[in-house]
Coordinates of C-alpha atoms and ligand atoms in Angstrom, one line a residue:
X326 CA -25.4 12.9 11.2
X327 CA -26.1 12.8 15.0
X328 CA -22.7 12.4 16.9
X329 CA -24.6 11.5 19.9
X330 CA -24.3 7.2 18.7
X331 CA -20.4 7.9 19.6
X332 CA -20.7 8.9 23.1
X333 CA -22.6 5.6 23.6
X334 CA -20.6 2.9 24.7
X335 CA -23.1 0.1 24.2
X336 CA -23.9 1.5 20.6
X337 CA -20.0 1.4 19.6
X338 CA -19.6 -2.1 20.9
X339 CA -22.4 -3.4 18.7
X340 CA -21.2 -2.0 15.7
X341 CA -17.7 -2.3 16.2
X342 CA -18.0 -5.8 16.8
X343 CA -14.5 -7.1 16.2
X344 CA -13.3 -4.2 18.2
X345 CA -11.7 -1.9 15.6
X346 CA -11.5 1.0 17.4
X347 CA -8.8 -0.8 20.4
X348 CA -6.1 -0.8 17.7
X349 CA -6.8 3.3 17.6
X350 CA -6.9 3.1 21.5
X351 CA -4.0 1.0 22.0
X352 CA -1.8 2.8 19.0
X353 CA 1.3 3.6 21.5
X354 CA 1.5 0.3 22.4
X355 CA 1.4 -1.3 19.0
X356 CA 3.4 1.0 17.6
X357 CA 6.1 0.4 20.6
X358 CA 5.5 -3.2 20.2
X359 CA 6.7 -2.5 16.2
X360 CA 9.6 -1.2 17.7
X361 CA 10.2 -4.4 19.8
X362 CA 9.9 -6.5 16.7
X363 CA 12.6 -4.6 14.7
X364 CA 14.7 -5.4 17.9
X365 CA 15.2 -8.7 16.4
X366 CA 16.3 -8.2 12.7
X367 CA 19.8 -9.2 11.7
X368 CA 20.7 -7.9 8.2
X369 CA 24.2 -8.2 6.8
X370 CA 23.6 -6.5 3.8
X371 CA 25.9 -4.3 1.9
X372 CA 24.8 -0.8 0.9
X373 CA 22.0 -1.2 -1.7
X374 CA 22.2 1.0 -5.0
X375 CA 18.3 1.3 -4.3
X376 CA 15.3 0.3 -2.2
X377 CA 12.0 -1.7 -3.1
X378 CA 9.2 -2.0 -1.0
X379 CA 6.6 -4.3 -2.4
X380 CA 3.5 -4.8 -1.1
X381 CA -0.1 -4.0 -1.3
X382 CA -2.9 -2.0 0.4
X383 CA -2.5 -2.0 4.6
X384 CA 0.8 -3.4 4.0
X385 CA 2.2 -1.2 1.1
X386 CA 1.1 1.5 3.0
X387 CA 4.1 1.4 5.2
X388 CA 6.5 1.6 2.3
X389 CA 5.0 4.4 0.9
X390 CA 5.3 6.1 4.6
X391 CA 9.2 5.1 5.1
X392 CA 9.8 6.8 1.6
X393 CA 8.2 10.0 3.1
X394 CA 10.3 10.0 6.3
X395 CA 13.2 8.8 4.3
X396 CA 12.8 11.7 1.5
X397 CA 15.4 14.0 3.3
X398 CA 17.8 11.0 4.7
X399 CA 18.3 8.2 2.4
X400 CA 21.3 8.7 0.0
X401 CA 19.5 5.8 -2.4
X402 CA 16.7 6.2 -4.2
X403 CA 13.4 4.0 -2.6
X404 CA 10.3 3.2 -4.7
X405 CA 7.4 1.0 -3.8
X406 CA 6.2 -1.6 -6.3
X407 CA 2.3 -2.9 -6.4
X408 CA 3.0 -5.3 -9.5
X409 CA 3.8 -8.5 -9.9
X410 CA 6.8 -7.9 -11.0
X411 CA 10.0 -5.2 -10.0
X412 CA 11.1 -2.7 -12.2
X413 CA 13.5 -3.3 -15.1
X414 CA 16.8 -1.9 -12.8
X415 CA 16.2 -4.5 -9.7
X416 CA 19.1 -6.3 -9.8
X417 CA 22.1 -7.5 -7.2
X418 CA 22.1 -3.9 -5.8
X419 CA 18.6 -3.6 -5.1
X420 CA 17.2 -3.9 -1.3
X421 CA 13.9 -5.8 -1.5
X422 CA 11.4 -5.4 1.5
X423 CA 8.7 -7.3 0.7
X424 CA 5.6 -6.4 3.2
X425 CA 2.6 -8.8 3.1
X426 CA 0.9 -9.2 6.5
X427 CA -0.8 -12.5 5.4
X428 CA 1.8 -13.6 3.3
X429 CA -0.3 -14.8 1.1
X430 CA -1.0 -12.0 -1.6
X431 CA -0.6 -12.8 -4.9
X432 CA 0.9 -9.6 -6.3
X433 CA 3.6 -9.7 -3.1
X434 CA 4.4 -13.3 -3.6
X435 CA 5.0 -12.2 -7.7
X436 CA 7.4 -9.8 -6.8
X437 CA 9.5 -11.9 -4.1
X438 CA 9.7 -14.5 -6.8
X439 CA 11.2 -12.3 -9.5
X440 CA 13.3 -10.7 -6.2
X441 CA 14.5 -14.5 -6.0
X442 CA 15.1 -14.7 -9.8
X443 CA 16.9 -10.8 -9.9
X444 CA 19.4 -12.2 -6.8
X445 CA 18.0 -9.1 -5.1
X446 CA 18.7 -8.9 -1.4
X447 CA 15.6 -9.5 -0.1
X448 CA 13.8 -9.3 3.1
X449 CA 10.5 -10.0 4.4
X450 CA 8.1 -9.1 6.8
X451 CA 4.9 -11.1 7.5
X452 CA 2.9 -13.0 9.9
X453 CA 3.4 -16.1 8.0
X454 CA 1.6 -17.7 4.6
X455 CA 3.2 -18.5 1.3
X456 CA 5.7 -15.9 1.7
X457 CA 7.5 -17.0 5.0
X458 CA 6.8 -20.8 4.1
X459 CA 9.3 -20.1 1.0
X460 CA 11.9 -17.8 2.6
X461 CA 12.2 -20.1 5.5
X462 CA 12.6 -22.6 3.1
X463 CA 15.1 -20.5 0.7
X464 CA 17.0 -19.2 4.0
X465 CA 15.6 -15.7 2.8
X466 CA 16.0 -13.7 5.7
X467 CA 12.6 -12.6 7.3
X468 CA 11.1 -10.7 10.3
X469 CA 7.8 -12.5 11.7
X470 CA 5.3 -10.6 13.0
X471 CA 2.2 -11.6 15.1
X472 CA -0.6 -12.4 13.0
X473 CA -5.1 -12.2 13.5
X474 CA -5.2 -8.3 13.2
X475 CA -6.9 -6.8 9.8
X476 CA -3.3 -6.2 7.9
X477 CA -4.3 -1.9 7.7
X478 CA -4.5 -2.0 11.7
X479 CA -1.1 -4.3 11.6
X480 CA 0.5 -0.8 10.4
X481 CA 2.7 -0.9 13.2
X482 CA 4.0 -3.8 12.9
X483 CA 4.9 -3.7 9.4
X484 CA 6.4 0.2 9.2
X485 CA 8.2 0.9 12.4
X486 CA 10.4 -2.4 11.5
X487 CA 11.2 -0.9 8.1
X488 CA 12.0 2.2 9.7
X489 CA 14.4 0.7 12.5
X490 CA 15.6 -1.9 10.1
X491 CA 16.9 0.7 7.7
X492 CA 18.3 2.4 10.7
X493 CA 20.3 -0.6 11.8
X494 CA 21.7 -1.4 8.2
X495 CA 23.3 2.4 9.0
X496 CA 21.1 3.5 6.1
X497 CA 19.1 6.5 8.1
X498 CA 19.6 8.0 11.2
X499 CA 17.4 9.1 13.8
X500 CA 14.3 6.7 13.1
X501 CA 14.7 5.9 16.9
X502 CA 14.7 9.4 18.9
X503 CA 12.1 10.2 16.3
X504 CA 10.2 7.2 17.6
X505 CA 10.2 8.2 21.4
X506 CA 8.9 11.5 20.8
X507 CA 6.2 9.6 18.7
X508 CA 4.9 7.3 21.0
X509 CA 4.3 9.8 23.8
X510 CA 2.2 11.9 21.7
X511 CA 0.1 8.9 20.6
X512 CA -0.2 8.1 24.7
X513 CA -2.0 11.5 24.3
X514 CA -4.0 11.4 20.8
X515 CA -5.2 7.9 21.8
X516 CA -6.9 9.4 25.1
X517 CA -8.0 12.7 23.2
X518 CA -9.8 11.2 21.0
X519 CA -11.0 8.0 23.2
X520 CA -14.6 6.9 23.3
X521 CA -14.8 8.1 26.5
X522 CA -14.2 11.5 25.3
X523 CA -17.5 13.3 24.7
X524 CA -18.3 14.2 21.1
X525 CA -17.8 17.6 21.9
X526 CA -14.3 17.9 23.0
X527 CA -13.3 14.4 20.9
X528 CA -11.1 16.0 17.7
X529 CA -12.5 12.9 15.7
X530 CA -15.5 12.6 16.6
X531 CA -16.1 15.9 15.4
X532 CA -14.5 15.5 11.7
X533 CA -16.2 12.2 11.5
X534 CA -19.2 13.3 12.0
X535 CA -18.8 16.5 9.8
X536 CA -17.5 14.3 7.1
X537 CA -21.2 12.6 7.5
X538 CA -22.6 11.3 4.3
X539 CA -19.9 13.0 1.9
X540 CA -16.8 11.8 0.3
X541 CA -13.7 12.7 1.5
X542 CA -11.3 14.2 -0.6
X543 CA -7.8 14.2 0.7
X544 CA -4.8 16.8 0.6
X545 CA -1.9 15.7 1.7
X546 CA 2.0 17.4 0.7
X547 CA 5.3 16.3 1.1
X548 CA 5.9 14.1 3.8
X549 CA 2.0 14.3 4.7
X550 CA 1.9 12.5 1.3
X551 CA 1.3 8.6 2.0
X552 CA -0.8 10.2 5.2
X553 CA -3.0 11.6 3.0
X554 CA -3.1 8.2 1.1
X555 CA -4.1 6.3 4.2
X556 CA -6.6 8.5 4.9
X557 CA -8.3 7.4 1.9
X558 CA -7.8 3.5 2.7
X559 CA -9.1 3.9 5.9
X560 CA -11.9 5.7 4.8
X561 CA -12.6 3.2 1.8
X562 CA -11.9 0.1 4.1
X563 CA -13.4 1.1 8.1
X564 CA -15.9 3.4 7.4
X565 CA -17.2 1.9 3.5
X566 CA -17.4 4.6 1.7
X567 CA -15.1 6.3 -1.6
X568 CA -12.6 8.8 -0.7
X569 CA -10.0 10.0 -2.7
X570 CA -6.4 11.1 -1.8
X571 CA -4.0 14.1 -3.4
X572 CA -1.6 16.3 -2.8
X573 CA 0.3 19.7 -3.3
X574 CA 1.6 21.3 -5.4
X575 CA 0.2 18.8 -8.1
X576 CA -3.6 19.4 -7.6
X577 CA -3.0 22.8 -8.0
X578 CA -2.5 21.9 -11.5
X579 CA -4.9 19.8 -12.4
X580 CA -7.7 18.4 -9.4
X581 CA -9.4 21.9 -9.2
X582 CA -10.0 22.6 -12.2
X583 CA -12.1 19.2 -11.7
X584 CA -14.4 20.9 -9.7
X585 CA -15.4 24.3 -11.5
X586 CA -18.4 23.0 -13.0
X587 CA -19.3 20.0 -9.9
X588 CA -22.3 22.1 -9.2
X589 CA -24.5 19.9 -7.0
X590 CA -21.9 17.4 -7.3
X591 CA -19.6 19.3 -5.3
X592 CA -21.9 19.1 -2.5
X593 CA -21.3 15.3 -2.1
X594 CA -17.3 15.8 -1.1
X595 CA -15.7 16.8 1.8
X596 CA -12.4 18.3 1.1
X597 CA -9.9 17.5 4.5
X598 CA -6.7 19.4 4.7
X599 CA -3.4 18.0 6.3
X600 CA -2.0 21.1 7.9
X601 CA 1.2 21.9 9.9
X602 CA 2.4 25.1 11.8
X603 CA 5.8 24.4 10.1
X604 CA 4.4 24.0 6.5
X605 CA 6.6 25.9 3.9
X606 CA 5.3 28.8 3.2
X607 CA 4.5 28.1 -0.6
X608 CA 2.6 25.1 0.6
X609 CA 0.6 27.6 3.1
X610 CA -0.7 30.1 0.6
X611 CA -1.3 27.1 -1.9
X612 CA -3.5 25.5 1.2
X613 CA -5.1 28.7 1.9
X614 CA -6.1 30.0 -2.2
X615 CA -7.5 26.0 -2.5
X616 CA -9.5 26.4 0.1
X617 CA -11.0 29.6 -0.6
X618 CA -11.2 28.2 -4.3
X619 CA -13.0 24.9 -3.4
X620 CA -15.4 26.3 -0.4
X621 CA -16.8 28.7 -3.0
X622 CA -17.6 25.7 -5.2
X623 CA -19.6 23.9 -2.6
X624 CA -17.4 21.9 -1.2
X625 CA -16.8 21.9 2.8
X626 CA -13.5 21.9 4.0
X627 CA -12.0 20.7 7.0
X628 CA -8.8 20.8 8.4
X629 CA -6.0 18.0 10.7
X630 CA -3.1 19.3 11.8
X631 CA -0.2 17.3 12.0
X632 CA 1.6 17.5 15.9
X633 CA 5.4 16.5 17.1
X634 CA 8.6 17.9 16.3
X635 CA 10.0 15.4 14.3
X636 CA 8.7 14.5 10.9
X637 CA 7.8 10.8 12.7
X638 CA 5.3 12.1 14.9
X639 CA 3.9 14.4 12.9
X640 CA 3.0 11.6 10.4
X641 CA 1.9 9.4 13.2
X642 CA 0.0 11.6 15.4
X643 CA -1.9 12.4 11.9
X644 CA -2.6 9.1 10.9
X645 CA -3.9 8.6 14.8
X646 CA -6.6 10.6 14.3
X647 CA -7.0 10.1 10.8
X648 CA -7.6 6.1 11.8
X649 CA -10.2 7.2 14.6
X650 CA -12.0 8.8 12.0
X651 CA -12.4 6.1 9.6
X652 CA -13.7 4.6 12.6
X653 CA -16.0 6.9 14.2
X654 CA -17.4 7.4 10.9
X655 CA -18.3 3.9 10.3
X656 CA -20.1 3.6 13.9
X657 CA -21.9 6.6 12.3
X658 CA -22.9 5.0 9.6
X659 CA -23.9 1.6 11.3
X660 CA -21.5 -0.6 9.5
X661 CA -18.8 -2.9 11.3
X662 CA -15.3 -1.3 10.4
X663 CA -13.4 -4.8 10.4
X664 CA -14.9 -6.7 7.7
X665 CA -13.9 -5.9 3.9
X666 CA -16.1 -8.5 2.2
X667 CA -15.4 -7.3 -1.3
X668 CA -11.6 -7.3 -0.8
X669 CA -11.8 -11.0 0.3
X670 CA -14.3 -12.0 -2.3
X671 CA -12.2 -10.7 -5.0
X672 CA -8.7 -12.6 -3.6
X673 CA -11.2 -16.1 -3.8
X674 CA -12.2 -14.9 -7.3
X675 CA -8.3 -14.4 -8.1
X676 CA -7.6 -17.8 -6.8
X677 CA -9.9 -20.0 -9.6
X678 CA -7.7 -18.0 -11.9
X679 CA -4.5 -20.1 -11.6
X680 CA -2.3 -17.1 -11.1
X681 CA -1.2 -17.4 -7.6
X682 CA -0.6 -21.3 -8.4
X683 CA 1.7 -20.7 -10.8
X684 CA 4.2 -18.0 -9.0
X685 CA 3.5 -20.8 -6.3
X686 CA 4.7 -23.8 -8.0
X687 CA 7.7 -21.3 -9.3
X688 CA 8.7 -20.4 -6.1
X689 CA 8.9 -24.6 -4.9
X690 CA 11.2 -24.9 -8.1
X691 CA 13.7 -22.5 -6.9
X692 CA 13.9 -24.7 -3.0
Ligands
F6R749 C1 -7.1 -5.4 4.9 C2 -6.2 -4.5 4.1 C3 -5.9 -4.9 2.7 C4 -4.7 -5.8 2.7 C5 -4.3 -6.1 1.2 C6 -3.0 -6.9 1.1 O1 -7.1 -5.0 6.2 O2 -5.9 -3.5 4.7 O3 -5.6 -3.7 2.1 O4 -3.6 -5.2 3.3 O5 -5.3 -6.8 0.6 O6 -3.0 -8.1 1.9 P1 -1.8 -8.3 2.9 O7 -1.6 -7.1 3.8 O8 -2.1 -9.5 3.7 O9 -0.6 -8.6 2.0

């Protein structure tokens, strides 16, 4: 795929019609405007026994990250639900975030109902819908967000308040030093890997267009884990095409087998590699056999190494360039990285069903 299209500011605005790359170009900003959100929770919550996170897609995404970061600091466990309903142990004890930037999805509103019906402490963070309709209405307290962005390029407002929030229930530590040093490196990332930067200095431009018509393949490990996992969102949901996500050690023991006997298939992946200067070292000579392994079996391998200090920036600076990828890619491929037509025809579909009605007309009970 010719790269050239990227360096063509005309080209990009007429693909990019509802302007997905400025969330990738403004990414400090938002991400400093997340901050200024979480400014504004008040929680007077006892220590939880546990943390939930439900929510789905662009905004479960976030929980899946703060249980990364949080890996090393929490003292309770954290888990992220994508059901209707929370695990059998949610109960009094349990801290429920539930993360829906519309408000309005029907597995998120399931699980803040049975939060409701478990007497969970329960918090929310929206932009409005069903979901802040009802905890306004239940005196559930909520963090409003501003709304009109797709809900995957919202990420900042829906992780950094989970972060900070967590911090300010004196749950973590550090969320906001680890913050500062983020959002200068994304000041930088963001103009690195600008439209304005030529294709052949532009990190992004590069792996998008090497990534060209194959399917991505992943491979994340430890607290590059959920980044890996966006990687394949945005991929599925900017650029329109499948990607999958995985990570070490675990696809040491299982995903390469998967390609031994690809053959031509192989040909048809791309396999990208989260690295880090400070990976551990059994991590390093796992990375290094895999990609010997998988290069030999027709795969091309690329490689996104993970910046900062702290283990915040390092996941942001990579999901930076991983979301400017998603979108180069799509400019590449001529498709508009805003719209996800199938997404929103499926929810429509959902609706005929009756389901969302019902947790509806359950959650009005309970006002
Ligand atoms: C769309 C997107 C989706 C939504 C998901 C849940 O940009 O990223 O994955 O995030 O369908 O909807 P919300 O976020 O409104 O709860």
């Amino acid at each position: 795929m010719s790269k050239q299209i990227l360096d063509d500011p005309e080209k990009i605005e007429a693909i990019d019609k509802s302007k997905m790359l400025s969330f990738c170009v403004n990414a400090a900003r938002l991400y400093g405007e997340g901050a200024s959100l979480a400014a504004k929770i008040q929680v007077s919550y006892p220590t939880p026994d546990n943390i939930i996170i439900a929510g789905m897609g662009g905004s479960g995404i976030g929980g899946d990250l703060l249980k990364d970061w949080a890996r090393n600091k929490l003292e309770v466990p954290i888990e992220v639900n994508r059901e209707y309903a929370l695990p059998q142990y949610a109960g009094k004890k349990t801290l429920v975030l539930i993360t829906s930037y519309s408000g309005d999805t029907e597995e998120s509103l399931g699980a803040f109902l049975d939060a409701l019906k478990r007497k969970c402490m329960i918090f929310c963070v929206s932009s409005g819908g069903a979901l802040l309709e009802h905890a306004e209405r239940l005196r559930v307290p909520f963090l409003r967000v501003p709304g009109g962005m797709p809900p995957r390029a919202a990420l900042p407002y829906l992780f950094i308040p989970l972060l900070l929030g967590l911090e300010k229930m004196g749950l973590v530590s550090g969320a906001s030093e680890e913050l500062s040093e983020s959002l200068k490196l994304l000041g930088k990332i963001s103009k690195d890997n600008a439209p304005e930067k030529p294709a052949t200095e532009n990190f992004s431009k590069t792996l998008a267009s090497n990534v060209g018509k194959t399917a991505p393949v992943v491979y994340g490990f430890g607290i590059y884990r959920a980044v890996a996992m966006r990687y394949k969102q945005q991929f599925n949901e900017n650029s329109k095409i499948p990607a999958k996500w995985e990570v070490f050690s675990e696809l040491n023991h299982n995903e390469i087998v998967g390609w031994e006997n690809a053959g031509e298939l192989g040909k048809s992946f791309s396999a990208v590699f989260i690295r880090d200067e400070e990976e551990p070292v059994e991590i390093r000579t796992r990375i290094e056999i895999t990609k010997e392994l998988v290069g030999k079996l027709g795969l091309r391998s690329y490689e996104v190494q993970g910046q900062g200090k702290s283990v915040l920036a390092k996941m942001l600076s990579t999901i930076c360039i991983g979301d400017f990828t998603s979108v180069y890619l799509a400019i590449l491929r001529g498709v508009d990285p805003t719209p996800v037509k199938t997404i929103n025809y499926l929810k429509d579909a959902r609706k005929r069903n009756g389901v969302r009605e019902k947790i509806l007309e359950e959650l009005a009970k309970l006002h």
